[in-house]
CSV table of C-alpha atoms in Angstrom, one decimal:
chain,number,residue,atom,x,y,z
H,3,UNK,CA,15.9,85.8,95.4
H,4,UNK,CA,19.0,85.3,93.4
H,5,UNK,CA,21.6,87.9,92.6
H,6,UNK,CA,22.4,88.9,89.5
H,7,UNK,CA,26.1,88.9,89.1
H,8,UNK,CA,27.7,90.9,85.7
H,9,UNK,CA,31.0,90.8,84.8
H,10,UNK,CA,31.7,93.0,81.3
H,11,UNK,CA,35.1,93.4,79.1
H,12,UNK,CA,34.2,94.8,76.1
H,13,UNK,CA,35.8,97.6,73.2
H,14,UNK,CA,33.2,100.2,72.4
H,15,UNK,CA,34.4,103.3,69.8
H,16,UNK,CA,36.4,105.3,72.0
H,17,UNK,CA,37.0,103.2,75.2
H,18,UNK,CA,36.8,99.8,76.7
H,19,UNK,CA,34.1,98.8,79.1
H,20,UNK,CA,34.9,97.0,81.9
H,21,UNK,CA,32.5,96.9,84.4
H,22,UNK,CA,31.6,94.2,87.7
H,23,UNK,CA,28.6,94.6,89.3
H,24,UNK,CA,26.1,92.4,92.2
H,25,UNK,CA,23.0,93.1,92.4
H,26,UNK,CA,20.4,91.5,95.1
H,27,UNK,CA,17.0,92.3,95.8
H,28,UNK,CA,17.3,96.2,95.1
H,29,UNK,CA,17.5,99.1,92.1
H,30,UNK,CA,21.0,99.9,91.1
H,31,UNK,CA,21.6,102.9,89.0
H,32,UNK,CA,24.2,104.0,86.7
H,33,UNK,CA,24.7,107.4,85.9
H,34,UNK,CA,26.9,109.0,84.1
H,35,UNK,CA,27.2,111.3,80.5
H,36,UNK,CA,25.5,110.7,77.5
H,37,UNK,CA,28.2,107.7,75.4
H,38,UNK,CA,30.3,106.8,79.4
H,39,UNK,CA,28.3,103.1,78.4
H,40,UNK,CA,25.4,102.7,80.4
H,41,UNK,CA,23.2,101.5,77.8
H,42,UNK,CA,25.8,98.8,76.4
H,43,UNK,CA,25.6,97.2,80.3
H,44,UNK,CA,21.7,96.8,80.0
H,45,UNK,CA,22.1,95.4,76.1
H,46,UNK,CA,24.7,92.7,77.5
H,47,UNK,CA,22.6,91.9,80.5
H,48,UNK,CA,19.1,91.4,78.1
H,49,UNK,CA,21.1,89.5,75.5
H,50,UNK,CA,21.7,92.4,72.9
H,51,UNK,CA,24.9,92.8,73.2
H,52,UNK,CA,27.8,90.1,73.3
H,53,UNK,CA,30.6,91.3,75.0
H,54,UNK,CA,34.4,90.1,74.0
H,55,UNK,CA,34.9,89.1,77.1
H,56,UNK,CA,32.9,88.6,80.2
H,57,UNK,CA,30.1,86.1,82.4
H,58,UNK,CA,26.3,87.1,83.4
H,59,UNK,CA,24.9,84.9,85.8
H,60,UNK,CA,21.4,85.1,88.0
H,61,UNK,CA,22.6,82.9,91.0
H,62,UNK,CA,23.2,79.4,89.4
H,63,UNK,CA,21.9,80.0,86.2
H,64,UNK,CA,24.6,81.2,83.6
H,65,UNK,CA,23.7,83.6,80.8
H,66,UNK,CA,26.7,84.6,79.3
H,67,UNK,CA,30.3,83.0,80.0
H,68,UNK,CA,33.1,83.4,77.4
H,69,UNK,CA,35.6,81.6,79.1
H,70,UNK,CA,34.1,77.8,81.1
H,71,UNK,CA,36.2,75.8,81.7
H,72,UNK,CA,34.7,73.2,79.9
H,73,UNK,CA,36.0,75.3,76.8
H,74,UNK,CA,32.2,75.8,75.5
H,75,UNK,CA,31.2,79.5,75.6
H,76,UNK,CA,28.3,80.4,76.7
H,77,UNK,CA,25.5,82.8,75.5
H,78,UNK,CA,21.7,82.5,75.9
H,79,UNK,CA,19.5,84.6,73.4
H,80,UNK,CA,17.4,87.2,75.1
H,81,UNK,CA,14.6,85.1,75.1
H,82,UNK,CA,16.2,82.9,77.0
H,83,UNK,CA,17.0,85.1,79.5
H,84,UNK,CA,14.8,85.9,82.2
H,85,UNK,CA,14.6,89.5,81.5
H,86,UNK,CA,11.7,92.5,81.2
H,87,UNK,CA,13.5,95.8,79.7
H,88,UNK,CA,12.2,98.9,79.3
H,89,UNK,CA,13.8,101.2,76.2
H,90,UNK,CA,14.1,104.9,76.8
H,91,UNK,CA,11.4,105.4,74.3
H,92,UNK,CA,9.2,102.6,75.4
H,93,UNK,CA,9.3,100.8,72.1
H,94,UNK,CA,5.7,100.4,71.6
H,95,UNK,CA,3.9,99.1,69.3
H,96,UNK,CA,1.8,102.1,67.5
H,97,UNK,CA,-0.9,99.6,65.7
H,98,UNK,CA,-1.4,97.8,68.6
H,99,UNK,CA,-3.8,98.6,71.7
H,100,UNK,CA,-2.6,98.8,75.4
H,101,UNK,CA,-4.0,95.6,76.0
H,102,UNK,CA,-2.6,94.4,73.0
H,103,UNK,CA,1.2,96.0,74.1
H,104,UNK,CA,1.2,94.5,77.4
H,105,UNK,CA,-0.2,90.7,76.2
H,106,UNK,CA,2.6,90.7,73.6
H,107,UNK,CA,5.2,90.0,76.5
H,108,UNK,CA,3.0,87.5,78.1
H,109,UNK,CA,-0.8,86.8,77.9
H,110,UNK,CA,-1.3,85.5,81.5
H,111,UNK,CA,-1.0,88.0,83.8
H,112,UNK,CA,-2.4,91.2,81.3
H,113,UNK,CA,-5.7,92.0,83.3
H,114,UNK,CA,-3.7,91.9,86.4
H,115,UNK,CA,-1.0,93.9,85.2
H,116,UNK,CA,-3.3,96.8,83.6
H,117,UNK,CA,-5.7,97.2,86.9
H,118,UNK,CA,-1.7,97.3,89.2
H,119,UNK,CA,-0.8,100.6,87.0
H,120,UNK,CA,-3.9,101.6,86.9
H,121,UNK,CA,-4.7,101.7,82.6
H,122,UNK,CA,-7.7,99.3,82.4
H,123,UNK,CA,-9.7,102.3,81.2
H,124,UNK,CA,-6.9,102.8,78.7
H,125,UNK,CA,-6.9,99.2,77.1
H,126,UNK,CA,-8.3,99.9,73.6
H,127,UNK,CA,-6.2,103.0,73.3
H,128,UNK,CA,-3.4,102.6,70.9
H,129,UNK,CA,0.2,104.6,72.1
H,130,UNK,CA,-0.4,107.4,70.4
H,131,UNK,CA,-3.6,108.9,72.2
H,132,UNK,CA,-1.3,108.0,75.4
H,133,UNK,CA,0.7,111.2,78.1
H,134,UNK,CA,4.2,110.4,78.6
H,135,UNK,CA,3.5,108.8,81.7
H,136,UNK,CA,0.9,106.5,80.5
H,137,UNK,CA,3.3,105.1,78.4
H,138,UNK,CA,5.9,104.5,80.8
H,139,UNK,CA,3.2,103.0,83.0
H,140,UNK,CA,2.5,100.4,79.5
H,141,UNK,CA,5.9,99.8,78.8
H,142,UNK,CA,6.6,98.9,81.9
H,143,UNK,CA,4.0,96.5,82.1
H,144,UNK,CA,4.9,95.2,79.3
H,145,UNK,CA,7.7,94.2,80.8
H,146,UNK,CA,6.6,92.9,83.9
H,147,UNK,CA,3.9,90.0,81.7
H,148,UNK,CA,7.6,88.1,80.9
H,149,UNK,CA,7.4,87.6,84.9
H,150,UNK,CA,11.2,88.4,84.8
H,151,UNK,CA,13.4,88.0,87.8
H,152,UNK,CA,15.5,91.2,86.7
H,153,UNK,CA,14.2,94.3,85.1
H,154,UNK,CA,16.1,96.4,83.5
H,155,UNK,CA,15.4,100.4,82.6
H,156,UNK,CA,17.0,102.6,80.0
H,157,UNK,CA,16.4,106.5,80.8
H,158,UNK,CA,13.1,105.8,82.3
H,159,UNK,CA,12.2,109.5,82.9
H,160,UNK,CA,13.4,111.2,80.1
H,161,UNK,CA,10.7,111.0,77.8
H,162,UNK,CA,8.6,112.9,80.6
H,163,UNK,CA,7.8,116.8,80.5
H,164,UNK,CA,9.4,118.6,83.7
H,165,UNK,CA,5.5,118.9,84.7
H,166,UNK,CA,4.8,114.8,84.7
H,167,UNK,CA,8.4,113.8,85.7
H,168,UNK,CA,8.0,114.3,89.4
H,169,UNK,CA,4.5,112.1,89.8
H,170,UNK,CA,5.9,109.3,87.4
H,171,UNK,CA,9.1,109.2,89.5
H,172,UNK,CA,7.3,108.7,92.6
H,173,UNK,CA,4.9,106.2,91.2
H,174,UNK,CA,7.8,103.9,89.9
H,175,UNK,CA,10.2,104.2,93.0
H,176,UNK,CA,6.9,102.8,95.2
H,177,UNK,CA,6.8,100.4,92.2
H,178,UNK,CA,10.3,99.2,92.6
H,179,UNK,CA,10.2,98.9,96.3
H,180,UNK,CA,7.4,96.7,96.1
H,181,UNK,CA,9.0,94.3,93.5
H,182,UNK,CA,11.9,93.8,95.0
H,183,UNK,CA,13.8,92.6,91.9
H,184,UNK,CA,17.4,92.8,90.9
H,185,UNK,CA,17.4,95.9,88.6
H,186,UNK,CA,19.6,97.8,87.0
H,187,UNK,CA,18.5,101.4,85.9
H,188,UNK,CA,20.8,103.8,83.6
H,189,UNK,CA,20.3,107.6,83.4
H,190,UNK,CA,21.8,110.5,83.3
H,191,UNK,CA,20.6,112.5,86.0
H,192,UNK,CA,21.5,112.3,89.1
H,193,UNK,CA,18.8,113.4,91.2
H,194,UNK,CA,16.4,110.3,89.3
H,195,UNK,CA,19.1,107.6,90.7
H,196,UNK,CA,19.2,109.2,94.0
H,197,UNK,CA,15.1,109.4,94.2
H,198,UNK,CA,14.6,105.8,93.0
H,199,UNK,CA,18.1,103.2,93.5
H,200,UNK,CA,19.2,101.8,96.7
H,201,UNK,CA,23.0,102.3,95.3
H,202,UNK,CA,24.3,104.3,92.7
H,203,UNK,CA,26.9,103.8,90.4
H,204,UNK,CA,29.2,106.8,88.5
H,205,UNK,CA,30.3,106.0,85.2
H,206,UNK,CA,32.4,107.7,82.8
H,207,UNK,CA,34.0,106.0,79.6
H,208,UNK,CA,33.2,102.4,80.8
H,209,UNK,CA,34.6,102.5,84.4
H,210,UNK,CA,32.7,103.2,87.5
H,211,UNK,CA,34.3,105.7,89.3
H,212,UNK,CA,32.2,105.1,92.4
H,213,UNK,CA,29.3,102.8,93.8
H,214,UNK,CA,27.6,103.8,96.8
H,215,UNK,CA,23.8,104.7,98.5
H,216,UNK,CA,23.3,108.4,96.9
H,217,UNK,CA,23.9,109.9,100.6
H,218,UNK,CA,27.7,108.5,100.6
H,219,UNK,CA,28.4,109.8,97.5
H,220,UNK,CA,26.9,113.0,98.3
H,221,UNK,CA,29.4,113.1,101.5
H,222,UNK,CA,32.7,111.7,100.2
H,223,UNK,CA,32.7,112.2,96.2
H,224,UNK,CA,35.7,110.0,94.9
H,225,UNK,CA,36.8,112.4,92.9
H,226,UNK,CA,35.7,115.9,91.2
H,227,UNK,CA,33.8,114.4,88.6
H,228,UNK,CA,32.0,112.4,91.0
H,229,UNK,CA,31.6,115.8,92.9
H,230,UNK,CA,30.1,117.9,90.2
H,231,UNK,CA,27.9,115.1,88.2
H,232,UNK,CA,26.2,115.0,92.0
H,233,UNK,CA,25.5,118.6,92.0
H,234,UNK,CA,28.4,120.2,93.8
H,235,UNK,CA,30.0,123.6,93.1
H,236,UNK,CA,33.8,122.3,92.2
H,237,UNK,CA,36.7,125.0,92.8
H,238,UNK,CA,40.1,124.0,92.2
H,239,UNK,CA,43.3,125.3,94.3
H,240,UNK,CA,46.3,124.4,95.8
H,241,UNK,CA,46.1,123.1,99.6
H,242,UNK,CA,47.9,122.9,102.5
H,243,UNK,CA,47.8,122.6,106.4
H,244,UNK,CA,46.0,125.7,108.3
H,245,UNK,CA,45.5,126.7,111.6
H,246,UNK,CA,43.5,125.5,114.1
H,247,UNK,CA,43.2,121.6,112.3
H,248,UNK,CA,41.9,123.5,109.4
H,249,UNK,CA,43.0,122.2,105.9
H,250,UNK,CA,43.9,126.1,103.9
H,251,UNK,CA,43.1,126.5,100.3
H,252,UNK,CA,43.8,129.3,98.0
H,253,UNK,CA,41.6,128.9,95.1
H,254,UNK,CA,42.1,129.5,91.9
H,255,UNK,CA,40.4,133.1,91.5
H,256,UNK,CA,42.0,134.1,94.2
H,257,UNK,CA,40.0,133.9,97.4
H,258,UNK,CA,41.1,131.8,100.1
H,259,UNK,CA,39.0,128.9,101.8
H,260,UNK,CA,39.1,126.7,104.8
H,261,UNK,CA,37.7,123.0,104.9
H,262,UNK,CA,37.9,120.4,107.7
H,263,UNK,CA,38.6,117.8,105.3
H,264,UNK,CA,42.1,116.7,104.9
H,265,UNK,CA,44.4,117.7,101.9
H,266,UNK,CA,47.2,118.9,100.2
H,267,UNK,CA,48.6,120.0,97.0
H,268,UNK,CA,46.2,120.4,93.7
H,269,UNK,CA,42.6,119.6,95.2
H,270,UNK,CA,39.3,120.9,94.3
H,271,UNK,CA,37.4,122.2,96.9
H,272,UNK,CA,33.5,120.8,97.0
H,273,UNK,CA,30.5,122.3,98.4
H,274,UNK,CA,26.6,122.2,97.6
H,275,UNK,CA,24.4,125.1,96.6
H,276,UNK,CA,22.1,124.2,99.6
H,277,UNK,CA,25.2,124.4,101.6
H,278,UNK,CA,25.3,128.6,100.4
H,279,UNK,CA,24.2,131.0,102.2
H,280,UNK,CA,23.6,134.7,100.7
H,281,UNK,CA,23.7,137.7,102.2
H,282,UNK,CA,24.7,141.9,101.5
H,283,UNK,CA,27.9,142.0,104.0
H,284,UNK,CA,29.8,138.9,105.5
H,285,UNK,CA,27.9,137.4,108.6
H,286,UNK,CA,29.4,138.0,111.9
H,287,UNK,CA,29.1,134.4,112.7
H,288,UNK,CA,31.1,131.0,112.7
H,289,UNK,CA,31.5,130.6,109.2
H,290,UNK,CA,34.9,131.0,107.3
H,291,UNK,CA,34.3,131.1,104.0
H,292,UNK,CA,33.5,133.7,101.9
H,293,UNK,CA,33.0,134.9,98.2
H,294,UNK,CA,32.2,138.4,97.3
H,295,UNK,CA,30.7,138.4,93.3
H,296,UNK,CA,27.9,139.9,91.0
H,297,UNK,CA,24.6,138.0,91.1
H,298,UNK,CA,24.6,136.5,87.1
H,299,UNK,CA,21.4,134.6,86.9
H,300,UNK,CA,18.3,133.4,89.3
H,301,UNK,CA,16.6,130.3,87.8
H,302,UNK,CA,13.4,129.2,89.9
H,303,UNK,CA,12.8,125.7,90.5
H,304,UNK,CA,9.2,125.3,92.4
H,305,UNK,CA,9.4,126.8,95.8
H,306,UNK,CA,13.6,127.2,95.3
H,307,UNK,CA,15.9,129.5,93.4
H,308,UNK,CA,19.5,128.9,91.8
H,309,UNK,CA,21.3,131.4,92.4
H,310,UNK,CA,24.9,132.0,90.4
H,311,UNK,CA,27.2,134.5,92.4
H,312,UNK,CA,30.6,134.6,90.7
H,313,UNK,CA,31.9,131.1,90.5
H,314,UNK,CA,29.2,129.6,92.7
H,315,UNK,CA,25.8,128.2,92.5
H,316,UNK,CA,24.2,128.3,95.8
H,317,UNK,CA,19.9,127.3,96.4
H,318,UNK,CA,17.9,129.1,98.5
H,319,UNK,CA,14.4,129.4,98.8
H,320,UNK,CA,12.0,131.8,96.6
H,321,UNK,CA,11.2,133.6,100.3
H,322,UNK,CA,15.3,134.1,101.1
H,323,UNK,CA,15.2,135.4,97.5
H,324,UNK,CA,12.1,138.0,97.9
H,325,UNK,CA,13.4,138.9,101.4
H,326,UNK,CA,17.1,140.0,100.3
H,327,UNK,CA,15.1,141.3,97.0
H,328,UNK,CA,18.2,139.8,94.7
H,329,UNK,CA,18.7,140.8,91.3
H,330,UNK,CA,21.1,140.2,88.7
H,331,UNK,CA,24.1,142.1,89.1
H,332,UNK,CA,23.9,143.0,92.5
H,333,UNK,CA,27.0,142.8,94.6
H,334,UNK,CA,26.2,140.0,97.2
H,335,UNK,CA,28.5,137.5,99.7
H,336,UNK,CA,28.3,133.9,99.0
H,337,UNK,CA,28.9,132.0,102.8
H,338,UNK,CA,29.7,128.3,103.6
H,339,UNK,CA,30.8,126.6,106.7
H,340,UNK,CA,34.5,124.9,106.3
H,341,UNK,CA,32.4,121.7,107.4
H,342,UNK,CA,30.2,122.1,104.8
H,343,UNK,CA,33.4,121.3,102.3
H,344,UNK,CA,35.2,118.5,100.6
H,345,UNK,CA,38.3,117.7,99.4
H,346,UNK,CA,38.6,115.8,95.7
H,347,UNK,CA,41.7,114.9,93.8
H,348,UNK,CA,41.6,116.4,90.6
């Protein structure tokens, strides 16, 4: 299997892109704030975008290069390159059936491709009498009758309802695995590019900050975006050498924490809500750090609960919730273990 190799230069309205990536046989995600330039990477990959500057290649064979050096640029059309994408909407065809959607990217393979996701029983149905996931589950096949070596996905979840999004999610990482294409997924959420890429890329206004598997970002954020965009509670504060190893920081607000993590001067001190724990008085235990604050809101999220206590966010479960029978405004102590921290430049 070839890789596909993407190298991007390009002015968009209120940044440049620049942007290298490799990818092999595996799903790489980008993720990153609505306009940081996911989408413009997919359009140059399929074709739809010409960069200023830049080269595309899927091992030998060249798709974009603006500067051979035989002095004749290159740039194959999209329908030269070997490509399936799926658009954040699906892009459908309303007047055509299912079977009719998935032939129009190739006739061959559509009897195969509609009993593999499972919508042969859906094939005179037109998009409209379709769920969310259905669709997906058309689009993608749509893409997949091209037989493209690399598939690319705009925001494939976030045309789901909360309800679907879970079972979809599962359904296309399995799906992915088993391909084992080079593709490149955008999105901006987080927990989707954990759940389905092998690597995951942050981007904000056309750089990537970081690129890592979803586990070494989560343990050494690059930086405080990179810390909060994967779900961290971000304090900032001034640090400097403690006792005992420890790395001292006095926080913004006031309080004063301790990390193992190394640091000094302006920092922002990272730390997970499933890292939080809650309680009515300080435990009498190992851990160091501790905020005192009024319980502000409880949102439930399945058999979990968000819990915002002053300037943190911690997660328990909905039976640590019911057991310390929280409420909002209650007085309550927020607890994390100094090894629980990070240390991000801000």
């Amino acid at each position: 299997m070839d890789t596909l190799a993407v190298r991007l230069d390009h002015p968009l309205r209120s940044f440049a892109l620049h942007v290298e990536l490799e990818v092999g046989r595996e799903t790489l995600a980008l993720v990153g704030p609505s306009g940081a330039g996911k989408s413009s990477v997919l359009r140059a990959i399929a074709g739809l975008l010409r960069p200023d500057a830049g080269r595309i290649a899927l091992g030998p064979d060249v798709w974009l290069d603006t500067a051979p050096e035989t002095g004749r640029r290159i740039s194959l059309p999209p329908e030269r390159r070997s490509v399936g994408l799926v658009f954040q909407e699906y892009a459908l065809f309303p007047h055509l059936t299912v079977e009719a959607n998935v032939g129009f990217g190739g006739r061959a393979r559509v009897g195969e491709l509609l009993e593999r996701f499972h919508i042969s029983e859906l094939a005179r149905a037109r998009p409209g009498e379709l769920s969310g996931g259905e669709r997906q589950r058309v689009a993608l096949a749509r893409a997949l009758a091209r037989d493209p070596a690399v598939l690319l996905l705009d925001e494939p979840l976030s045309a789901l309802d909360a309800h679907t999004k879970g079972t979809v999610r599962a359904e296309l990482g399995e799906l992915l695995r088993d391909l084992g294409l080079p593709t490149v997924l955008v999105t901006h959420d987080f927990e989707d590019a954990a759940a389905l890429a092998d690597r995951v890329g942050v981007i904000v206004d056309g750089q990537i900050l970081q690129l890592g598997r979803s586990a070494e970002l989560l343990a050494a954020p690059a930086s405080g975006f990179v810390a909060s965009f994967t779900g961290a509670n971000l304090l900032p504060g001034s640090a400097r050498p403690g006792r005992d190893g420890l790395t001292e920081i006095v926080l913004d607000h006031g309080v004063t924490a301790y990390s193992t993590a190394a640091g000094e001067g302006r920092v922002g001190l990272a730390v997970y809500p499933w890292e939080i724990a809650l309680s009515r008085e300080a435990p009498a235990d190992s851990t160091l750090n501790h905020v005192t604050g009024a319980v502000t809101s409880l949102v439930s999220l399945g058999n979990r609960v968000r819990v915002r206590v002053g300037p943190l966010t911690a997660e328990l479960t909905t039976g640590s919730v019911e057991r310390l029978d929280l409420r909002e405004g209650e007085l309550v102590v927020a607890s994390f273990k100094a090894t629980a921290t990070r240390l991000v430049p801000l």
